[in-house]
Coordinates of C-alpha atoms and ligand atoms in Angstrom, one line a residue:
M1 CA 23.2 15.4 -34.1
N2 CA 23.1 13.8 -30.7
L3 CA 25.3 15.7 -28.3
F4 CA 25.3 12.7 -25.9
K5 CA 26.6 10.2 -28.4
F6 CA 30.1 9.9 -27.2
K7 CA 33.2 9.1 -29.2
N8 CA 35.9 8.3 -26.7
T9 CA 39.6 8.3 -27.1
Y10 CA 41.1 8.7 -23.7
N11 CA 39.8 5.3 -22.5
Q12 CA 41.6 3.8 -25.5
L13 CA 44.9 4.8 -24.0
P14 CA 46.9 2.3 -21.8
S15 CA 45.2 1.3 -18.6
S16 CA 47.7 3.3 -16.5
F17 CA 46.0 6.5 -17.7
F18 CA 42.8 5.9 -15.8
S19 CA 40.6 3.7 -13.7
Q20 CA 37.2 2.5 -14.7
A21 CA 34.6 4.2 -12.4
I22 CA 30.9 4.0 -12.1
P23 CA 29.0 7.1 -11.0
E24 CA 26.8 6.7 -8.0
K25 CA 23.1 6.4 -8.6
F26 CA 20.8 9.1 -7.3
P27 CA 17.4 8.0 -8.3
N28 CA 15.6 10.7 -6.4
G29 CA 17.9 13.5 -7.6
K30 CA 16.8 16.2 -9.9
L31 CA 18.2 18.3 -12.7
L32 CA 18.0 21.9 -11.5
R33 CA 19.6 23.9 -14.2
V34 CA 20.8 23.3 -17.7
N35 CA 23.0 25.7 -19.6
E36 CA 20.9 25.8 -22.8
D37 CA 23.3 28.3 -24.5
L38 CA 26.2 26.0 -24.0
F39 CA 24.2 23.1 -25.3
T40 CA 23.5 25.1 -28.4
E41 CA 27.1 26.2 -28.8
L42 CA 28.2 22.6 -28.8
S43 CA 25.5 21.1 -30.9
N44 CA 24.2 24.0 -33.0
E45 CA 20.7 22.8 -31.9
K46 CA 18.2 23.8 -29.4
I47 CA 17.9 21.5 -26.4
T48 CA 14.8 19.3 -26.4
S49 CA 13.1 17.6 -23.5
E50 CA 14.5 14.3 -24.7
D51 CA 18.1 15.8 -24.4
K52 CA 17.3 16.9 -20.9
E53 CA 16.1 13.4 -20.0
K54 CA 19.3 11.9 -21.3
L55 CA 21.4 14.4 -19.4
E56 CA 19.4 13.7 -16.2
L57 CA 20.0 10.0 -16.6
I58 CA 23.7 10.6 -17.0
M59 CA 23.8 12.8 -13.9
N60 CA 21.7 10.5 -11.7
G61 CA 24.0 7.6 -12.7
Q62 CA 21.3 5.6 -14.4
S63 CA 22.2 6.0 -18.1
Q64 CA 22.4 2.7 -19.9
S65 CA 24.2 4.1 -22.9
E66 CA 26.9 1.8 -24.1
D67 CA 29.2 4.6 -25.2
L68 CA 30.0 6.1 -21.8
A69 CA 33.7 6.2 -21.0
N70 CA 33.1 6.2 -17.2
I71 CA 36.7 6.7 -16.1
A72 CA 38.5 8.5 -13.4
M73 CA 41.7 10.0 -14.9
A74 CA 45.1 9.5 -13.2
Y75 CA 47.3 12.5 -12.3
S76 CA 49.8 13.7 -9.8
G77 CA 50.4 17.3 -8.7
H78 CA 52.5 19.8 -6.9
Q79 CA 50.2 21.1 -4.2
F80 CA 51.4 24.3 -2.6
G81 CA 54.9 23.4 -3.8
H82 CA 54.9 19.8 -2.5
F83 CA 54.7 16.8 -4.8
S84 CA 51.8 14.3 -4.4
P85 CA 52.6 11.4 -6.7
V86 CA 49.0 10.1 -6.9
L87 CA 46.0 12.4 -7.0
G88 CA 43.6 11.7 -9.8
D89 CA 39.9 12.2 -10.2
G90 CA 38.7 11.6 -6.7
R91 CA 35.3 13.2 -7.1
A92 CA 35.0 13.5 -10.9
Y93 CA 34.4 11.2 -13.8
L94 CA 35.0 11.5 -17.5
V95 CA 31.6 10.5 -18.8
G96 CA 32.6 10.7 -22.4
E97 CA 33.9 12.8 -25.2
I98 CA 31.5 14.9 -27.3
S99 CA 32.3 16.3 -30.7
D100 CA 30.7 19.6 -31.4
F101 CA 29.3 20.4 -34.8
E102 CA 32.6 22.0 -35.8
K103 CA 34.2 18.7 -35.0
K104 CA 36.1 19.8 -32.0
K105 CA 36.2 17.5 -29.1
F106 CA 35.0 18.2 -25.6
D107 CA 35.1 16.1 -22.4
L108 CA 31.9 15.8 -20.5
H109 CA 32.8 15.5 -16.8
L110 CA 30.7 14.9 -13.7
K111 CA 31.9 16.4 -10.5
G112 CA 30.5 15.1 -7.2
S113 CA 29.1 11.8 -8.2
G114 CA 30.8 9.5 -5.7
R115 CA 34.0 7.7 -4.9
T116 CA 36.6 6.5 -7.4
I117 CA 39.9 4.6 -6.9
F118 CA 41.5 8.0 -6.4
S119 CA 39.2 9.2 -3.6
R120 CA 41.5 8.2 -0.7
G121 CA 39.8 9.5 2.4
G122 CA 37.2 11.6 0.5
D123 CA 33.6 10.8 -0.2
G124 CA 33.8 11.8 -3.9
K125 CA 30.8 14.0 -3.3
S126 CA 30.1 17.7 -3.4
P127 CA 27.7 19.9 -1.6
L128 CA 25.3 21.9 -3.8
G129 CA 27.1 25.2 -2.9
P130 CA 30.4 24.6 -4.6
V131 CA 28.5 23.3 -7.7
V132 CA 26.5 26.5 -7.9
R133 CA 29.7 28.5 -7.3
E134 CA 31.6 26.8 -10.1
Y135 CA 28.6 27.2 -12.5
I136 CA 28.4 31.0 -11.9
I137 CA 32.1 31.7 -11.9
S138 CA 33.1 29.5 -14.8
E139 CA 30.3 30.9 -17.0
A140 CA 31.2 34.4 -16.0
M141 CA 34.8 33.7 -16.9
H142 CA 33.7 32.5 -20.3
S143 CA 31.6 35.7 -20.9
L144 CA 34.7 37.7 -19.9
G145 CA 36.5 36.1 -22.8
I146 CA 38.8 34.0 -20.7
P147 CA 39.4 30.3 -21.6
T148 CA 37.7 28.1 -19.1
T149 CA 36.0 24.8 -18.5
R150 CA 32.2 25.4 -18.9
S151 CA 29.2 24.4 -16.8
L152 CA 26.5 22.5 -18.6
A153 CA 24.2 21.5 -15.7
I154 CA 23.5 21.5 -12.0
F155 CA 21.9 18.4 -10.4
A156 CA 20.7 18.0 -6.8
T157 CA 21.4 14.5 -5.5
D158 CA 18.7 14.5 -2.8
Q159 CA 21.4 13.1 -0.5
D160 CA 23.1 15.0 2.3
V161 CA 26.9 15.5 2.4
Q162 CA 28.7 15.8 5.6
R163 CA 31.1 18.7 5.8
E164 CA 31.5 21.1 8.8
K165 CA 27.7 21.1 8.5
V166 CA 25.3 18.7 6.8
L167 CA 24.6 20.1 3.3
K168 CA 22.5 19.1 0.3
G169 CA 24.5 17.3 -2.3
G170 CA 25.0 18.4 -5.9
V171 CA 26.6 17.3 -9.1
L172 CA 28.1 19.5 -11.8
A173 CA 28.3 18.6 -15.4
R174 CA 31.2 20.4 -16.9
T175 CA 32.8 20.5 -20.3
A176 CA 36.4 21.1 -21.2
K177 CA 38.6 20.8 -24.3
S178 CA 40.1 18.0 -22.2
H179 CA 41.1 17.4 -18.6
I180 CA 44.8 16.8 -19.2
R181 CA 46.8 18.7 -16.7
I182 CA 50.5 19.4 -16.0
G183 CA 49.9 16.8 -13.2
T184 CA 49.0 14.2 -15.8
F185 CA 52.5 14.5 -17.2
E186 CA 54.0 14.5 -13.7
F187 CA 52.2 11.2 -13.0
F188 CA 54.1 9.3 -15.7
A189 CA 57.3 11.2 -15.3
S190 CA 57.5 10.5 -11.6
Q191 CA 57.1 6.8 -12.2
E192 CA 59.7 6.9 -15.0
D193 CA 57.1 5.4 -17.3
L194 CA 58.6 6.9 -20.4
S195 CA 56.5 4.9 -22.8
S196 CA 53.2 6.3 -21.3
L197 CA 54.8 9.7 -21.1
Q198 CA 55.5 9.7 -24.8
T199 CA 52.0 8.4 -25.5
L200 CA 50.6 11.3 -23.5
V201 CA 52.8 13.8 -25.5
D202 CA 51.6 12.3 -28.8
Y203 CA 47.9 12.3 -27.6
T204 CA 48.1 15.9 -26.4
I205 CA 49.7 17.1 -29.7
D206 CA 47.2 15.2 -31.7
R207 CA 44.2 16.5 -29.8
H208 CA 45.1 20.0 -28.9
Y209 CA 48.1 21.2 -30.9
P210 CA 47.8 19.4 -34.3
E211 CA 49.9 22.1 -36.0
I212 CA 52.9 20.5 -34.3
L213 CA 52.4 17.3 -36.3
K214 CA 54.1 19.0 -39.3
Q215 CA 57.3 19.1 -37.3
Q216 CA 59.5 16.1 -38.1
D217 CA 62.2 16.5 -35.6
H218 CA 61.4 14.6 -32.4
N219 CA 63.1 17.1 -30.0
Q220 CA 61.7 20.1 -31.7
K221 CA 58.2 18.6 -31.4
I222 CA 58.6 18.6 -27.6
I223 CA 59.8 22.2 -27.6
M224 CA 56.9 23.2 -29.7
L225 CA 54.5 21.5 -27.3
I226 CA 56.1 23.3 -24.4
E227 CA 55.9 26.6 -26.1
S228 CA 52.3 26.1 -27.1
V229 CA 51.4 25.2 -23.5
A230 CA 53.4 28.2 -22.2
R231 CA 51.6 30.6 -24.5
A232 CA 48.1 29.2 -23.6
Q233 CA 48.8 29.3 -19.9
A234 CA 50.5 32.7 -20.0
S235 CA 47.5 34.2 -21.8
M236 CA 45.1 32.6 -19.4
V237 CA 46.8 33.9 -16.2
A238 CA 47.4 37.4 -17.7
N239 CA 43.7 37.5 -18.4
W240 CA 43.0 36.6 -14.8
M241 CA 45.1 39.6 -13.8
R242 CA 43.2 41.8 -16.1
V243 CA 39.9 41.1 -14.4
G244 CA 41.2 40.7 -10.8
F245 CA 40.6 37.0 -10.5
I246 CA 42.5 35.1 -7.9
H247 CA 42.5 31.4 -8.6
G248 CA 43.6 30.3 -5.2
V249 CA 44.8 26.8 -5.9
M250 CA 47.3 27.0 -8.8
N251 CA 48.6 23.5 -8.1
T252 CA 50.0 21.7 -11.1
D253 CA 47.0 19.3 -11.0
N254 CA 44.8 22.4 -11.6
M255 CA 46.7 23.7 -14.6
T256 CA 45.2 22.4 -17.9
I257 CA 47.4 21.7 -20.8
T258 CA 45.0 23.7 -23.0
G259 CA 45.2 26.8 -20.9
E260 CA 41.6 26.6 -19.8
T261 CA 40.9 27.8 -16.3
I262 CA 39.9 24.8 -14.2
D263 CA 38.9 24.0 -10.6
Y264 CA 36.9 26.8 -9.1
G265 CA 37.6 26.0 -5.5
P266 CA 38.5 28.9 -3.2
C267 CA 38.8 31.4 -6.1
A268 CA 37.5 34.9 -5.9
F269 CA 37.4 38.2 -7.8
M270 CA 38.8 41.1 -5.9
D271 CA 36.6 43.9 -4.8
Y272 CA 39.0 46.7 -3.6
Y273 CA 42.5 46.4 -4.9
E274 CA 45.3 44.9 -2.9
Q275 CA 48.3 43.5 -4.8
N276 CA 48.9 40.6 -2.5
K277 CA 45.2 39.8 -2.0
V278 CA 44.5 36.2 -0.8
Y279 CA 41.0 34.9 -0.3
S280 CA 41.6 31.2 0.1
S281 CA 41.4 30.0 3.7
I282 CA 44.0 27.3 2.9
D283 CA 46.6 29.6 1.3
R284 CA 48.2 30.6 4.5
H285 CA 51.4 31.9 3.1
G286 CA 49.9 33.7 0.2
R287 CA 51.6 31.4 -2.4
Y288 CA 48.7 32.0 -4.8
A289 CA 48.1 35.7 -4.0
Y290 CA 46.9 37.9 -6.8
N291 CA 50.4 39.3 -7.6
N292 CA 52.1 35.9 -7.5
Q293 CA 50.0 34.3 -10.1
I294 CA 52.3 35.0 -13.1
K295 CA 55.4 33.8 -11.1
I296 CA 53.5 30.7 -10.1
A297 CA 52.4 30.0 -13.7
V298 CA 56.1 30.1 -14.7
W299 CA 57.0 27.8 -11.8
N300 CA 54.3 25.4 -13.0
L301 CA 55.7 25.5 -16.5
Y302 CA 59.1 24.5 -15.2
R303 CA 57.4 21.5 -13.6
F304 CA 56.0 20.6 -17.0
I305 CA 59.4 21.1 -18.7
S306 CA 61.1 18.9 -16.2
C307 CA 58.7 16.1 -16.9
L308 CA 59.9 16.1 -20.5
I309 CA 63.7 15.9 -19.9
P310 CA 63.9 12.1 -20.3
L311 CA 62.1 12.3 -23.7
I312 CA 64.7 14.5 -25.2
K313 CA 67.1 12.6 -27.5
A314 CA 70.7 13.5 -26.6
D315 CA 74.0 11.9 -25.7
S316 CA 73.7 12.4 -22.0
E317 CA 71.4 13.7 -19.3
E318 CA 73.4 16.9 -19.3
G319 CA 72.8 17.1 -23.1
Q320 CA 69.1 16.7 -22.5
L321 CA 69.0 19.5 -19.9
E322 CA 71.2 21.8 -22.0
Y323 CA 68.9 21.3 -25.0
L324 CA 65.8 22.1 -23.0
Q325 CA 67.4 25.1 -21.3
E326 CA 68.6 26.6 -24.6
N327 CA 65.3 26.1 -26.3
T328 CA 63.0 27.2 -23.5
N329 CA 64.8 30.1 -21.8
H330 CA 62.8 32.6 -23.7
L331 CA 59.5 31.4 -22.4
E332 CA 59.5 33.3 -19.1
A333 CA 59.5 36.5 -21.0
I334 CA 56.2 35.5 -22.7
Y335 CA 54.4 35.5 -19.4
R336 CA 55.6 39.0 -18.5
A337 CA 54.8 40.3 -22.0
E338 CA 51.3 38.8 -21.8
N339 CA 50.7 40.3 -18.5
L340 CA 51.8 43.7 -19.7
K341 CA 49.7 43.4 -22.8
Q342 CA 46.5 42.5 -20.8
M343 CA 47.1 45.2 -18.2
A344 CA 48.0 47.9 -20.7
K345 CA 44.6 47.3 -22.4
K346 CA 42.9 48.4 -19.2
F347 CA 44.4 51.8 -19.8
G348 CA 43.5 51.9 -23.5
I349 CA 47.0 50.9 -24.7
E350 CA 47.2 48.1 -27.2
K351 CA 50.9 48.3 -28.0
P352 CA 52.6 48.6 -24.7
V353 CA 56.2 49.5 -24.1
A354 CA 58.3 48.6 -21.1
M355 CA 57.8 52.1 -19.6
D356 CA 54.0 51.4 -19.4
E357 CA 54.7 49.2 -16.4
I358 CA 55.4 52.3 -14.4
L359 CA 52.2 53.9 -15.4
I360 CA 50.2 50.8 -14.6
D361 CA 51.9 50.4 -11.2
D362 CA 51.3 54.1 -10.4
F363 CA 47.5 53.7 -10.9
L364 CA 47.4 50.4 -9.0
S365 CA 49.4 51.8 -6.1
Y366 CA 46.9 54.7 -6.0
L367 CA 44.0 52.2 -5.8
E368 CA 45.7 50.3 -3.1
S369 CA 46.6 53.3 -0.9
E370 CA 42.9 54.5 -1.1
S371 CA 41.4 50.9 -0.9
L372 CA 39.4 51.5 -4.1
D373 CA 37.4 49.0 -6.0
F374 CA 39.5 47.4 -8.8
T375 CA 36.7 46.9 -11.3
N376 CA 34.7 50.1 -10.8
S377 CA 37.8 52.4 -10.7
F378 CA 38.6 51.4 -14.3
T379 CA 35.1 52.2 -15.3
L380 CA 35.5 55.6 -13.7
L381 CA 38.9 56.1 -15.3
R382 CA 37.2 55.5 -18.7
M383 CA 34.0 57.4 -18.1
N384 CA 35.0 60.3 -15.9
P385 CA 38.3 60.4 -13.9
K386 CA 36.9 63.4 -12.0
E387 CA 34.7 61.0 -10.1
L388 CA 37.6 59.0 -8.8
K389 CA 38.9 60.0 -5.3
Q390 CA 41.1 63.0 -6.0
T391 CA 44.6 62.7 -4.6
Q392 CA 48.1 63.9 -5.6
K393 CA 49.0 60.4 -6.7
L394 CA 46.0 60.3 -9.0
D395 CA 46.9 63.7 -10.4
A396 CA 50.4 62.7 -11.1
F397 CA 49.2 59.5 -12.8
L398 CA 46.6 61.3 -14.9
K399 CA 49.2 63.7 -16.3
Q400 CA 51.4 60.8 -17.4
W401 CA 48.5 58.8 -18.8
Y402 CA 47.1 61.7 -20.9
K403 CA 50.6 62.2 -22.3
R404 CA 50.9 58.5 -23.2
L405 CA 47.4 58.5 -24.8
E406 CA 48.4 61.2 -27.3
G407 CA 47.8 59.9 -30.8
I408 CA 45.8 56.9 -29.5
S409 CA 42.3 57.7 -30.7
N410 CA 40.6 54.4 -29.9
F411 CA 41.7 54.2 -26.2
K412 CA 38.1 54.4 -24.8
E413 CA 37.0 51.6 -27.0
V414 CA 40.0 49.4 -26.0
M415 CA 39.2 50.2 -22.3
K416 CA 35.5 49.4 -22.7
N417 CA 36.4 46.0 -24.3
N418 CA 38.8 45.1 -21.6
N419 CA 37.4 46.4 -18.4
P420 CA 34.4 44.6 -17.3
S421 CA 31.6 46.5 -15.6
I422 CA 30.5 43.4 -13.8
I423 CA 32.4 40.6 -12.1
P424 CA 30.9 37.7 -10.0
R425 CA 31.4 39.4 -6.7
N426 CA 31.8 37.2 -3.7
H427 CA 28.8 38.6 -1.8
H428 CA 26.6 38.0 -4.8
V429 CA 27.9 34.5 -5.4
E430 CA 27.3 33.7 -1.7
K431 CA 23.8 35.1 -1.8
A432 CA 23.0 33.0 -4.9
I433 CA 24.4 29.9 -3.2
S434 CA 22.4 30.3 0.0
N435 CA 19.2 30.9 -2.0
C436 CA 19.8 27.8 -4.1
Y437 CA 20.2 25.7 -0.9
E438 CA 16.7 27.0 -0.1
G439 CA 15.5 25.9 -3.5
D440 CA 15.2 29.4 -4.8
F441 CA 17.1 29.9 -8.1
S442 CA 15.8 33.4 -9.0
F443 CA 18.8 35.3 -7.8
F444 CA 21.1 32.8 -9.4
D445 CA 19.3 33.3 -12.7
Q446 CA 19.4 37.0 -12.5
L447 CA 23.0 37.1 -11.6
N448 CA 24.0 34.8 -14.4
L449 CA 22.0 36.9 -16.9
N450 CA 23.8 40.1 -15.8
L451 CA 27.2 38.3 -16.0
T452 CA 26.7 37.4 -19.7
T453 CA 27.4 40.9 -20.9
P454 CA 30.3 42.2 -18.8
Y455 CA 31.5 44.7 -21.4
Q456 CA 28.1 46.3 -22.1
D457 CA 27.4 48.5 -19.1
D458 CA 24.0 49.5 -20.4
K459 CA 22.7 46.0 -20.1
I460 CA 23.8 45.5 -16.5
E461 CA 21.5 46.3 -13.5
D462 CA 23.2 48.8 -11.1
D463 CA 22.9 46.6 -8.1
F464 CA 25.2 44.1 -9.6
T465 CA 28.0 46.5 -10.1
K466 CA 28.1 47.7 -6.5
P467 CA 30.9 46.6 -4.2
P468 CA 29.8 45.0 -1.0
E469 CA 28.7 47.0 2.0
E470 CA 30.9 46.5 5.1
D471 CA 28.7 43.8 6.5
Q472 CA 28.6 42.0 3.1
V473 CA 32.3 41.6 2.6
V474 CA 33.4 38.0 2.1
K475 CA 36.9 37.8 3.6
N476 CA 37.6 34.1 3.0
T477 CA 36.7 31.5 0.5
F478 CA 36.8 27.8 1.1
C479 CA 37.3 24.7 -1.1
G480 CA 34.1 23.5 0.5
T481 CA 34.2 20.2 -1.4
Ligands
LIG501 P1 41.6 20.0 -5.6 O1 42.4 20.7 -4.5 O2 40.2 20.4 -5.6 O3 42.2 20.2 -6.9 O4 41.7 18.4 -5.3 C1 42.9 17.8 -5.1 C2 42.7 16.3 -5.1 O5 41.8 15.9 -4.0 C3 42.1 15.7 -6.3 O6 42.7 14.4 -6.5 C4 40.6 15.5 -6.0 O7 40.0 14.5 -6.8 C5 40.7 15.1 -4.5 N1 39.4 15.5 -3.8 C6 39.0 16.7 -3.5 N2 37.8 16.6 -2.9 C7 37.5 15.3 -2.8 C8 36.4 14.6 -2.3 N3 35.3 15.2 -1.7 N4 36.4 13.2 -2.4 C9 37.4 12.6 -3.0 N5 38.5 13.2 -3.5 C10 38.5 14.6 -3.4
LIG502 MG1 41.6 19.9 -8.8

């Protein structure tokens, strides 16, 4: 099979869905890294030098293939709570859709290859740093078992990009089940383009949630779509909570309809635990703080639901609203239940009850009051709680926890499978980035290799599990693109 033989569907949708866009040519650019494992996962074949040449031609903008989609997708978005009616792919392109050998579809996107109609004041480019960052963190996320867009390749453009400093340019090739976002629905809903909105609903069901096709009732189909999206996104965000991931820009344009984590901008994994931790330099009011993420995901779901009001068949607008409210008011609870489920697993509990929330909070509050490392403290809790900093709070927690574990024989295994020993720590990611700017990918490779087995502590080099020394702490993360 030829992975880069595209079979496109999104560009067959009405022209309001996208704008044709030609990636910029970078004849002197160079393919720096290819994710050979991902290539094999998608194609069931080993990558050949011919495949690499094809990929390089796609990334340097010189592919002559006739089956390229080459479109920039249209979408809106609520950014930090405020609605922007037109965003769209301003620095990304949908190159084409690939079918893997199991006949699932994946988008192949380029990020950083020049301007599109949606670029507004931006240059459509990306420095190499954010490309490297997205590659490391998205692949780490995948290894952690969390749905995410994937990174297929890193390309250096051999052109400088002007940011606060002049930086080397880069392009990322990423794959995703699709790039449909809540913001894509908002785009048509805000224009009251109900025909396109219905087309998008049908396309999304067809591509991502085909089990809904069995449902004959028009309104129930929409409810099922909402519920499927809610479940996928709730599970994604609860998983972020489990591993201490702070996305940082949970705008509705950065929430995929498939529940894949997307847009690795100013995101970060926490070192020491702080419930309201914020890394992003642009998140001044902490809207997307660690502990707000579940609430925000629910807020985003309501933005999705409100897009669909006009599609509900009812006698009046009130009737539409009532129908949606009645049929979706149980969804918020799914987010809380998912969160409890994922957090409880960190303590070895697979079937949590409401009271477990207190137990979880007690331990987290102990971590916060002692400024302890989130990841490593759970490893210690599993291996040897005596090595944790001994305090009264810990003591009280341990008593309750041991009592709760009575009769649960597999708790250590559950803990091992749900508490990573390694996360992509900010200081390691930053070190990889600065080395890559110097042309040295050895640390990048070593870090990525360690990140592929987060639940097998025997395979991880000690250095990668260490929290940063005081002078290594990264306090803020930046979009940088
Ligand atoms: P983000 O905050 O990264 O999700 O991006 C929000 C919007 O800004 C999207 O429409 C992006 O396509 C656009 N954007 C971000 N960076 C650039 C850039 N360098 N050039 C053009 N558009 C950009
Ligand atoms: Mg985005």
